[in-house]
PDB file of C-alpha atoms in Angstrom:
ATOM      1  CA  MET Y 108      21.195 -10.702  10.420  1.00 36.00           C
ATOM      2  CA  SER Y 109      17.855  -9.673   8.615  1.00 42.00           C
ATOM      3  CA  ALA Y 110      14.319 -10.168   9.952  1.00 44.00           C
ATOM      4  CA  SER Y 111      12.327 -13.154   8.268  1.00 47.00           C
ATOM      5  CA  ARG Y 112       9.829 -12.019   5.686  1.00 52.00           C
ATOM      6  CA  ASN Y 113       7.011 -13.421   4.271  1.00 55.00           C
ATOM      7  CA  LYS Y 114       6.096 -13.975   0.320  1.00 53.00           C
ATOM      8  CA  LEU Y 115       5.077 -10.374  -0.060  1.00 56.00           C
ATOM      9  CA  GLY Y 116       8.014  -9.154   1.645  1.00 56.00           C
ATOM     10  CA  PHE Y 117       6.548  -8.074   4.944  1.00 55.00           C
ATOM     11  CA  ILE Y 118       7.944  -8.778   8.452  1.00 53.00           C
ATOM     12  CA  PRO Y 119       5.314 -10.960   9.490  1.00 59.00           C
ATOM     13  CA  TYR Y 120       4.620  -9.253  13.168  1.00 63.00           C
ATOM     14  CA  PHE Y 121       3.477  -5.542  13.310  1.00 71.00           C
ATOM     15  CA  ASP Y 122       1.149  -3.820  15.489  1.00 80.00           C
ATOM     16  CA  LEU Y 123      -2.173  -3.682  13.737  1.00 84.00           C
ATOM     17  CA  GLN Y 124      -3.150  -0.576  15.633  1.00 87.00           C
ATOM     18  CA  GLN Y 125       0.136   1.156  13.947  1.00 89.00           C
ATOM     19  CA  VAL Y 126      -1.175  -0.067  10.574  1.00 90.00           C
ATOM     20  CA  ASN Y 127      -4.795   1.277  11.106  1.00 92.00           C
ATOM     21  CA  GLN Y 128      -3.245   4.630  11.993  1.00 95.00           C
ATOM     22  CA  ALA Y 129      -1.139   4.487   8.889  1.00 94.00           C
ATOM     23  CA  ILE Y 130      -4.251   3.755   6.663  1.00 96.00           C
ATOM     24  CA  ILE Y 131      -5.981   6.793   8.373  1.00 97.00           C
ATOM     25  CA  HIS Y 132      -3.217   9.184   7.334  1.00 97.00           C
ATOM     26  CA  LEU Y 133      -2.246   7.665   4.229  1.00 97.00           C
ATOM     27  CA  GLN Y 134      -6.076   8.196   2.901  1.00 97.00           C
ATOM     28  CA  ASN Y 135      -6.116  11.411   4.221  1.00 98.00           C
ATOM     29  CA  ALA Y 136      -3.340  12.908   2.402  1.00 98.00           C
ATOM     30  CA  TYR Y 137      -4.537  10.757  -0.421  1.00 98.00           C
ATOM     31  CA  THR Y 138      -7.650  13.015  -0.506  1.00 97.00           C
ATOM     32  CA  GLN Y 139      -6.012  16.356   0.065  1.00 98.00           C
ATOM     33  CA  THR Y 140      -3.250  16.162  -2.608  1.00 97.00           C
ATOM     34  CA  ASP Y 141      -3.286  17.278  -6.060  1.00 96.00           C
ATOM     35  CA  ASP Y 142       0.060  15.949  -6.992  1.00 97.00           C
ATOM     36  CA  PRO Y 143      -0.108  12.781  -9.290  1.00 96.00           C
ATOM     37  CA  VAL Y 144       3.085  11.400  -7.738  1.00 97.00           C
ATOM     38  CA  SER Y 145       2.241  11.946  -4.046  1.00 97.00           C
ATOM     39  CA  SER Y 146      -1.374  10.559  -4.842  1.00 97.00           C
ATOM     40  CA  ASN Y 147       0.532   7.152  -5.836  1.00 97.00           C
ATOM     41  CA  LYS Y 148       2.717   7.328  -3.186  1.00 97.00           C
ATOM     42  CA  TYR Y 149      -0.068   7.297  -0.909  1.00 98.00           C
ATOM     43  CA  ALA Y 150      -2.340   4.804  -2.540  1.00 98.00           C
ATOM     44  CA  TYR Y 151       0.924   2.567  -3.071  1.00 97.00           C
ATOM     45  CA  TYR Y 152       1.206   2.563   0.566  1.00 96.00           C
ATOM     46  CA  SER Y 153      -2.266   2.483   1.216  1.00 97.00           C
ATOM     47  CA  GLY Y 154      -2.506  -0.769  -0.527  1.00 97.00           C
ATOM     48  CA  LYS Y 155       0.715  -2.066   1.465  1.00 94.00           C
ATOM     49  CA  ALA Y 156      -1.090  -1.308   4.580  1.00 94.00           C
ATOM     50  CA  TYR Y 157      -4.042  -3.380   3.575  1.00 94.00           C
ATOM     51  CA  LEU Y 158      -2.008  -6.282   2.956  1.00 91.00           C
ATOM     52  CA  MET Y 159      -0.622  -6.135   6.115  1.00 87.00           C
ATOM     53  CA  HIS Y 160      -3.757  -5.885   7.782  1.00 86.00           C
ATOM     54  CA  GLY Y 161      -4.899  -8.947   5.726  1.00 88.00           C
ATOM     55  CA  ASP Y 162      -7.523  -7.276   3.652  1.00 93.00           C
ATOM     56  CA  VAL Y 163      -6.378  -8.236  -0.111  1.00 94.00           C
ATOM     57  CA  SER Y 164      -9.471  -6.967  -1.867  1.00 96.00           C
ATOM     58  CA  THR Y 165      -9.243  -3.625  -0.522  1.00 97.00           C
ATOM     59  CA  ALA Y 166      -5.479  -3.721  -1.068  1.00 96.00           C
ATOM     60  CA  ARG Y 167      -6.008  -4.386  -4.955  1.00 97.00           C
ATOM     61  CA  GLN Y 168      -8.192  -1.342  -5.020  1.00 98.00           C
ATOM     62  CA  TRP Y 169      -5.590   1.056  -3.864  1.00 98.00           C
ATOM     63  CA  LEU Y 170      -2.725  -0.561  -5.785  1.00 98.00           C
ATOM     64  CA  ASN Y 171      -4.947  -0.309  -9.279  1.00 98.00           C
ATOM     65  CA  ARG Y 172      -5.305   3.467  -8.359  1.00 98.00           C
ATOM     66  CA  VAL Y 173      -1.531   3.724  -8.598  1.00 98.00           C
ATOM     67  CA  LEU Y 174      -1.781   1.877 -11.950  1.00 98.00           C
ATOM     68  CA  ALA Y 175      -4.668   3.837 -13.474  1.00 97.00           C
ATOM     69  CA  SER Y 176      -2.809   7.086 -12.623  1.00 96.00           C
ATOM     70  CA  ALA Y 177      -1.100   9.176 -15.419  1.00 94.00           C
ATOM     71  CA  ALA Y 178       2.084   9.364 -12.908  1.00 95.00           C
ATOM     72  CA  VAL Y 179       4.424   6.700 -13.223  1.00 96.00           C
ATOM     73  CA  ALA Y 180       5.861   6.938  -9.959  1.00 96.00           C
ATOM     74  CA  TYR Y 181       5.165   3.919  -7.829  1.00 97.00           C
ATOM     75  CA  GLN Y 182       3.409   1.871 -11.093  1.00 98.00           C
ATOM     76  CA  GLU Y 183       6.463  -0.701 -11.137  1.00 97.00           C
ATOM     77  CA  GLU Y 184       6.251  -1.395  -7.198  1.00 96.00           C
ATOM     78  CA  ALA Y 185       2.329  -1.909  -7.396  1.00 97.00           C
ATOM     79  CA  LYS Y 186       2.459  -4.089 -10.659  1.00 97.00           C
ATOM     80  CA  SER Y 187       4.892  -6.400  -8.985  1.00 95.00           C
ATOM     81  CA  LEU Y 188       2.620  -6.351  -5.688  1.00 93.00           C
ATOM     82  CA  LEU Y 189      -0.348  -7.032  -7.758  1.00 96.00           C
ATOM     83  CA  GLU Y 190       1.592  -9.940  -9.335  1.00 94.00           C
ATOM     84  CA  LYS Y 191       2.370 -11.671  -6.451  1.00 90.00           C
ATOM     85  CA  LEU Y 192      -1.324 -11.849  -5.407  1.00 88.00           C
ATOM     86  CA  ASP Y 193      -2.198 -13.673  -8.352  1.00 80.00           C
TER      87      ASP Y 193
END
Protein backbone atom coordinates (compact mmCIF):
# COMPACT_ATOMS: atom_id res chain seq x y z
CA MET A 1 0.00 0.00 0.00
CA SER A 2 1.43 3.40 -0.91
CA ALA A 3 1.03 6.62 1.04
CA SER A 4 -1.54 9.10 -0.23
CA ARG A 5 -0.18 12.08 -2.12
CA ASN A 6 -1.45 15.58 -2.84
CA LYS A 7 -1.97 16.97 -6.35
CA LEU A 8 1.73 17.84 -6.72
CA GLY A 9 2.76 14.31 -5.76
CA PHE A 10 3.94 15.09 -2.25
CA ILE A 11 3.06 13.01 0.76
CA PRO A 12 0.99 15.49 2.79
CA TYR A 13 2.88 14.96 6.06
CA PHE A 14 6.53 15.87 6.43
CA ASP A 15 8.87 17.53 8.91
CA LEU A 16 9.18 21.25 8.07
CA GLN A 17 12.42 21.46 10.05
CA GLN A 18 13.95 18.86 7.74
CA VAL A 19 12.58 20.71 4.70
CA ASN A 20 14.22 23.92 5.97
CA GLN A 21 17.53 22.10 6.43
CA ALA A 22 17.24 20.65 2.93
CA ILE A 23 16.69 24.13 1.48
CA ILE A 24 19.83 25.42 3.19
CA HIS A 25 21.96 22.51 1.94
CA LEU A 26 20.54 22.61 -1.59
CA GLN A 27 21.11 26.33 -1.97
CA ASN A 28 24.64 26.07 -0.59
CA ALA A 29 25.38 23.32 -3.09
CA TYR A 30 23.78 25.37 -5.89
CA THR A 31 26.06 28.34 -5.22
CA GLN A 32 29.18 26.19 -4.92
CA THR A 33 28.93 24.13 -8.11
CA ASP A 34 30.10 25.05 -11.58
CA ASP A 35 28.42 22.02 -13.13
CA PRO A 36 25.20 22.99 -14.97
CA VAL A 37 23.61 19.56 -14.47
CA SER A 38 24.24 19.72 -10.73
CA SER A 39 22.96 23.31 -10.67
CA ASN A 40 19.73 22.16 -12.27
CA LYS A 41 19.40 19.31 -9.79
CA TYR A 42 19.88 21.63 -6.80
CA ALA A 43 17.52 24.25 -8.24
CA TYR A 44 14.84 21.66 -9.03
CA TYR A 45 14.93 20.14 -5.56
CA SER A 46 15.00 23.62 -3.99
CA GLY A 47 11.81 24.37 -5.90
CA LYS A 48 10.23 21.16 -4.65
CA ALA A 49 11.28 21.94 -1.09
CA TYR A 50 9.71 25.40 -1.28
CA LEU A 51 6.51 23.81 -2.55
CA MET A 52 6.53 21.49 0.44
CA HIS A 53 6.96 24.56 2.59
CA GLY A 54 4.01 26.24 0.86
CA ASP A 55 6.04 29.06 -0.73
CA VAL A 56 4.82 28.81 -4.33
CA SER A 57 6.38 32.09 -5.46
CA THR A 58 9.90 31.11 -4.43
CA ALA A 59 9.35 27.59 -5.78
CA ARG A 60 8.50 29.08 -9.19
CA GLN A 61 11.72 31.13 -9.12
CA TRP A 62 13.83 28.02 -8.51
CA LEU A 63 12.00 25.93 -11.09
CA ASN A 64 12.34 28.70 -13.66
CA ARG A 65 16.12 28.70 -13.06
CA VAL A 66 16.11 25.10 -14.27
CA LEU A 67 14.22 26.07 -17.43
CA ALA A 68 16.57 29.02 -18.07
CA SER A 69 19.64 26.79 -17.89
CA ALA A 70 21.48 25.58 -20.98
CA ALA A 71 21.58 22.11 -19.41
CA VAL A 72 18.50 19.99 -20.10
CA ALA A 73 18.71 17.92 -16.92
CA TYR A 74 15.58 18.26 -14.76
CA GLN A 75 13.90 20.60 -17.24
CA GLU A 76 11.01 18.24 -18.01
CA GLU A 77 10.41 17.69 -14.31
CA ALA A 78 10.51 21.44 -13.58
CA LYS A 79 8.17 22.18 -16.48
CA SER A 80 5.74 19.54 -15.28
CA LEU A 81 5.67 20.97 -11.76
CA LEU A 82 5.21 24.52 -13.05
CA GLU A 83 2.28 23.41 -15.21
CA LYS A 84 0.61 21.89 -12.15
CA LEU A 85 0.94 25.23 -10.37
CA ASP A 86 -0.96 27.11 -13.07
